[in-house]
Short mmCIF file of C-alpha atoms in Angstrom, two decimals:
data_model
loop_
_atom_site.label_atom_id
_atom_site.label_comp_id
_atom_site.label_asym_id
_atom_site.label_seq_id
_atom_site.Cartn_x
_atom_site.Cartn_y
_atom_site.Cartn_z
CA GLY A 1 96.77 105.39 91.86
CA ALA A 2 97.49 105.55 88.17
CA VAL A 3 97.57 102.15 86.51
CA VAL A 4 99.91 100.98 83.79
CA SER A 5 99.27 97.62 82.12
CA GLN A 6 101.68 95.47 80.37
CA HIS A 7 100.96 92.71 77.89
CA PRO A 8 101.76 89.79 77.70
CA SER A 9 103.00 89.21 81.16
CA ARG A 10 105.01 86.09 79.90
CA VAL A 11 105.99 85.02 76.43
CA ILE A 12 107.92 82.27 74.80
CA CYS A 13 109.22 82.66 71.27
CA LYS A 14 111.45 80.93 69.03
CA SER A 15 114.95 82.09 68.16
CA GLY A 16 114.61 84.43 65.02
CA THR A 17 111.12 85.37 65.41
CA SER A 18 109.89 88.76 66.75
CA VAL A 19 107.70 89.47 69.66
CA LYS A 20 105.82 92.63 70.72
CA ILE A 21 105.33 94.02 74.30
CA GLU A 22 102.50 96.42 74.87
CA CYS A 23 102.38 99.07 77.54
CA ARG A 24 99.32 100.95 78.28
CA SER A 25 98.36 103.75 80.72
CA LEU A 26 95.01 102.88 81.77
CA ASP A 27 93.66 105.96 83.49
CA PHE A 28 95.99 108.85 82.36
CA GLN A 29 97.67 110.14 79.27
CA ALA A 30 101.26 109.52 78.93
CA THR A 31 103.29 111.67 76.75
CA THR A 32 106.32 109.91 77.88
CA MET A 33 107.01 106.29 78.35
CA PHE A 34 110.15 104.40 79.35
CA TRP A 35 111.28 100.99 78.53
CA TYR A 36 113.75 98.99 80.93
CA ARG A 37 115.40 95.67 81.02
CA GLN A 38 116.00 93.86 84.24
CA PHE A 39 118.28 90.81 84.85
CA PRO A 40 117.86 88.61 87.85
CA LYS A 41 118.98 90.18 91.05
CA GLN A 42 119.83 93.50 89.29
CA SER A 43 118.48 96.84 89.03
CA LEU A 44 116.49 98.36 86.15
CA MET A 45 118.46 99.27 82.97
CA LEU A 46 116.91 102.17 80.99
CA MET A 47 116.77 101.04 77.28
CA ALA A 48 114.82 103.83 75.71
CA THR A 49 112.65 106.90 76.29
CA SER A 50 109.35 106.97 74.03
CA ASN A 51 107.64 110.24 73.39
CA GLU A 52 104.09 110.24 71.69
CA GLY A 53 104.48 111.05 67.97
CA SER A 54 108.09 111.10 67.77
CA LYS A 55 111.14 108.55 67.49
CA ALA A 56 112.37 106.91 70.64
CA THR A 57 115.48 108.03 72.38
CA TYR A 58 117.62 104.85 72.87
CA GLU A 59 120.40 104.69 75.50
CA GLN A 60 123.93 104.10 74.72
CA GLY A 61 124.55 100.38 73.80
CA VAL A 62 120.75 99.56 72.93
CA GLU A 63 120.44 98.55 69.32
CA LYS A 64 117.35 100.60 67.93
CA ASP A 65 116.93 98.27 65.02
CA LYS A 66 116.55 95.31 67.25
CA PHE A 67 114.26 97.04 69.89
CA LEU A 68 111.73 98.80 67.99
CA ILE A 69 109.59 101.23 70.01
CA ASN A 70 106.26 102.80 68.81
CA HIS A 71 104.40 105.36 70.80
CA ALA A 72 101.32 106.00 68.52
CA SER A 73 99.02 107.30 71.00
CA LEU A 74 99.00 108.94 74.48
CA THR A 75 98.02 105.66 76.05
CA LEU A 76 100.06 103.02 74.24
CA SER A 77 103.73 102.34 73.61
CA THR A 78 105.05 99.14 72.08
CA LEU A 79 108.46 97.28 72.31
CA THR A 80 109.19 94.88 69.57
CA VAL A 81 112.20 92.59 69.93
CA THR A 82 113.14 91.71 66.50
CA SER A 83 115.02 88.53 65.46
CA ALA A 84 115.08 87.50 69.02
CA HIS A 85 118.04 85.40 70.37
CA PRO A 86 118.19 83.49 73.63
CA GLU A 87 120.39 86.44 75.06
CA ASP A 88 117.42 88.60 74.74
CA SER A 89 115.56 86.61 77.45
CA SER A 90 114.93 88.90 80.25
CA PHE A 91 112.24 90.91 82.33
CA TYR A 92 111.16 93.91 80.19
CA ILE A 93 109.41 96.68 82.17
CA CYS A 94 107.82 99.86 80.95
CA SER A 95 106.85 103.02 82.83
CA ALA A 96 104.74 105.92 82.07
CA LEU A 97 104.99 109.54 83.22
CA SER A 98 101.69 110.81 84.54
CA GLY A 99 101.92 114.68 83.91
CA GLU A 100 98.68 115.50 85.86
CA GLY A 101 100.44 117.97 87.97
CA ARG A 102 102.81 116.00 89.70
CA ASN A 103 105.00 114.25 86.83
CA THR A 104 104.98 110.99 88.70
CA ILE A 105 106.29 107.75 87.12
CA TYR A 106 104.26 104.41 87.45
CA PHE A 107 105.57 101.12 86.34
CA GLY A 108 103.74 98.16 84.60
CA GLU A 109 103.78 94.83 85.96
CA GLY A 110 106.61 93.65 83.47
CA SER A 111 106.85 90.92 80.70
CA TRP A 112 109.05 87.90 81.07
CA LEU A 113 110.57 87.01 77.65
CA THR A 114 112.08 83.59 76.99
CA VAL A 115 113.68 82.95 73.66
CA VAL A 116 114.16 79.19 73.04
CA GLY B 1 125.23 112.48 84.69
CA GLU B 2 123.29 111.43 87.56
CA ASN B 3 124.64 108.50 89.81
CA VAL B 4 122.84 106.77 92.62
CA GLU B 5 124.29 104.90 95.35
CA GLN B 6 122.17 102.70 97.61
CA HIS B 7 123.05 100.99 100.99
CA PRO B 8 122.71 98.38 102.16
CA SER B 9 122.37 95.69 99.41
CA THR B 10 120.70 93.54 101.76
CA LEU B 11 118.84 94.04 105.15
CA SER B 12 117.39 91.59 107.57
CA VAL B 13 115.13 92.71 110.27
CA GLN B 14 112.86 91.38 112.99
CA GLU B 15 109.17 91.86 112.47
CA GLY B 16 108.14 95.04 114.27
CA ASP B 17 111.59 96.61 114.10
CA SER B 18 112.56 99.45 111.83
CA ALA B 19 114.32 99.43 108.65
CA VAL B 20 116.32 102.25 107.05
CA ILE B 21 117.67 102.29 103.56
CA LYS B 22 119.97 105.24 102.31
CA CYS B 23 120.75 106.61 98.99
CA THR B 24 123.03 109.33 97.81
CA TYR B 25 122.89 111.21 94.57
CA SER B 26 125.51 113.09 92.49
CA ASP B 27 123.59 115.71 90.45
CA SER B 28 122.58 118.58 92.53
CA ALA B 29 120.01 119.60 89.88
CA SER B 30 118.00 116.32 90.58
CA ASN B 31 114.71 117.45 92.13
CA TYR B 32 112.54 114.24 92.46
CA PHE B 33 113.19 111.15 94.49
CA PRO B 34 110.92 108.20 94.27
CA TRP B 35 111.17 104.91 96.15
CA TYR B 36 109.91 101.63 94.60
CA LYS B 37 108.96 98.35 95.98
CA GLN B 38 109.48 95.27 93.78
CA GLU B 39 108.29 91.81 94.55
CA LEU B 40 109.75 88.86 92.74
CA GLY B 41 108.54 88.64 89.16
CA LYS B 42 106.55 91.85 89.19
CA GLY B 43 107.08 95.49 88.38
CA PRO B 44 108.24 98.36 90.75
CA GLN B 45 105.40 99.71 92.61
CA LEU B 46 105.70 103.28 93.80
CA ILE B 47 105.50 103.58 97.61
CA ILE B 48 106.47 107.02 98.20
CA ASP B 49 108.33 110.08 96.71
CA ILE B 50 109.61 113.23 97.86
CA ARG B 51 110.59 116.49 95.83
CA SER B 52 113.35 118.86 96.67
CA ASN B 53 111.10 121.48 98.06
CA VAL B 54 110.54 119.34 101.24
CA GLY B 55 112.63 117.66 103.62
CA GLU B 56 110.46 114.77 104.86
CA LYS B 57 107.16 113.18 103.80
CA LYS B 58 105.35 110.36 105.69
CA ASP B 59 102.77 107.91 104.84
CA GLN B 60 101.67 105.54 107.60
CA ARG B 61 104.70 103.25 108.37
CA ILE B 62 106.67 104.60 105.59
CA ALA B 63 108.62 107.90 105.59
CA VAL B 64 111.37 109.58 103.49
CA THR B 65 113.77 112.34 104.36
CA LEU B 66 115.81 114.34 101.93
CA ASN B 67 119.01 116.33 102.72
CA LYS B 68 119.82 118.50 99.66
CA THR B 69 122.99 119.88 101.10
CA ALA B 70 124.55 116.37 101.64
CA LYS B 71 122.83 114.94 98.51
CA HIS B 72 120.98 111.96 100.27
CA PHE B 73 117.81 110.59 100.95
CA SER B 74 116.49 107.87 103.00
CA LEU B 75 113.74 105.42 103.32
CA HIS B 76 112.28 104.46 106.91
CA ILE B 77 109.93 101.71 107.51
CA THR B 78 108.47 101.27 110.97
CA GLU B 79 106.85 98.50 112.55
CA THR B 80 107.92 96.18 109.79
CA GLN B 81 105.79 93.19 108.74
CA PRO B 82 106.64 90.19 106.66
CA GLU B 83 104.85 91.50 103.73
CA ASP B 84 107.14 94.34 103.49
CA SER B 85 109.89 91.76 102.45
CA ALA B 86 110.87 92.73 98.89
CA VAL B 87 113.35 94.73 96.83
CA TYR B 88 113.42 98.45 97.22
CA PHE B 89 114.85 100.76 94.76
CA CYS B 90 115.62 104.42 95.28
CA ALA B 91 115.75 106.71 92.27
CA ALA B 92 116.48 110.32 91.19
CA THR B 93 115.77 112.42 88.36
CA LEU B 94 115.32 116.05 87.15
CA ASN B 95 111.72 116.80 87.06
CA TYR B 96 110.84 120.23 85.56
CA GLY B 97 107.55 121.37 84.28
CA GLY B 98 105.91 119.03 81.69
CA SER B 99 109.07 117.15 80.98
CA GLN B 100 110.76 114.37 83.09
CA GLY B 101 114.43 113.53 83.18
CA ASN B 102 115.27 109.84 83.11
CA LEU B 103 114.95 107.91 86.35
CA ILE B 104 118.36 106.88 87.60
CA PHE B 105 117.98 103.85 90.21
CA GLY B 106 120.11 102.68 92.86
CA LYS B 107 121.12 99.06 92.71
CA GLY B 108 118.39 97.93 95.06
CA THR B 109 118.02 96.67 98.74
CA LYS B 110 116.64 93.13 99.38
CA LEU B 111 114.71 93.41 102.63
CA SER B 112 113.84 90.42 104.78
CA VAL B 113 111.40 90.66 107.56
CA LYS B 114 111.62 87.71 109.81
CA PRO B 115 108.42 86.76 111.85
#
């Protein structure tokens, strides 16, 4: 099946710094990618929808200036957590829409962010 | 907007038994219903999906049924194995042409298969 790669898988950063997470579709072009946040033992919470070449659409309650999303190519979207705080510590997951006739969504492996 | 309810939240079965997870959705316009398996610390893995033009789909030990009238869909796992233990999420969305609505997830079901 289609592969979506996320990097880094784990990152620890100091409070106040910024961290970037990359999401790549390895064997298909993804005009649309999605970013989720997941707290322990909970479901996935959609943060934003990222469309190649345009601004991301953020869900209500998600700060667009804090969670910067860039979708510069058909295979890469990035999420930058700016001025990170301990409460930003979470599991961040991206997904990509494979539009090759079936419009199926595939997920990356997720990135654990710990802010100390 | 769409709302997806998933039951049960936890399910424990004996190895070899069947497991059934049920979901209901609210938006009759939704037409794409994927199921994901998530192991601890990993991203969700698509295991099967169904579109509204069919009522049932099967892939080896996994099957999904869809009742559009009642707006519910179910995941069936037969001959369960310990490696089936994970959290399973159902989702629903409007999928049309080259666009894709946002996936709305259920709250998940933690399946435990006891050897």
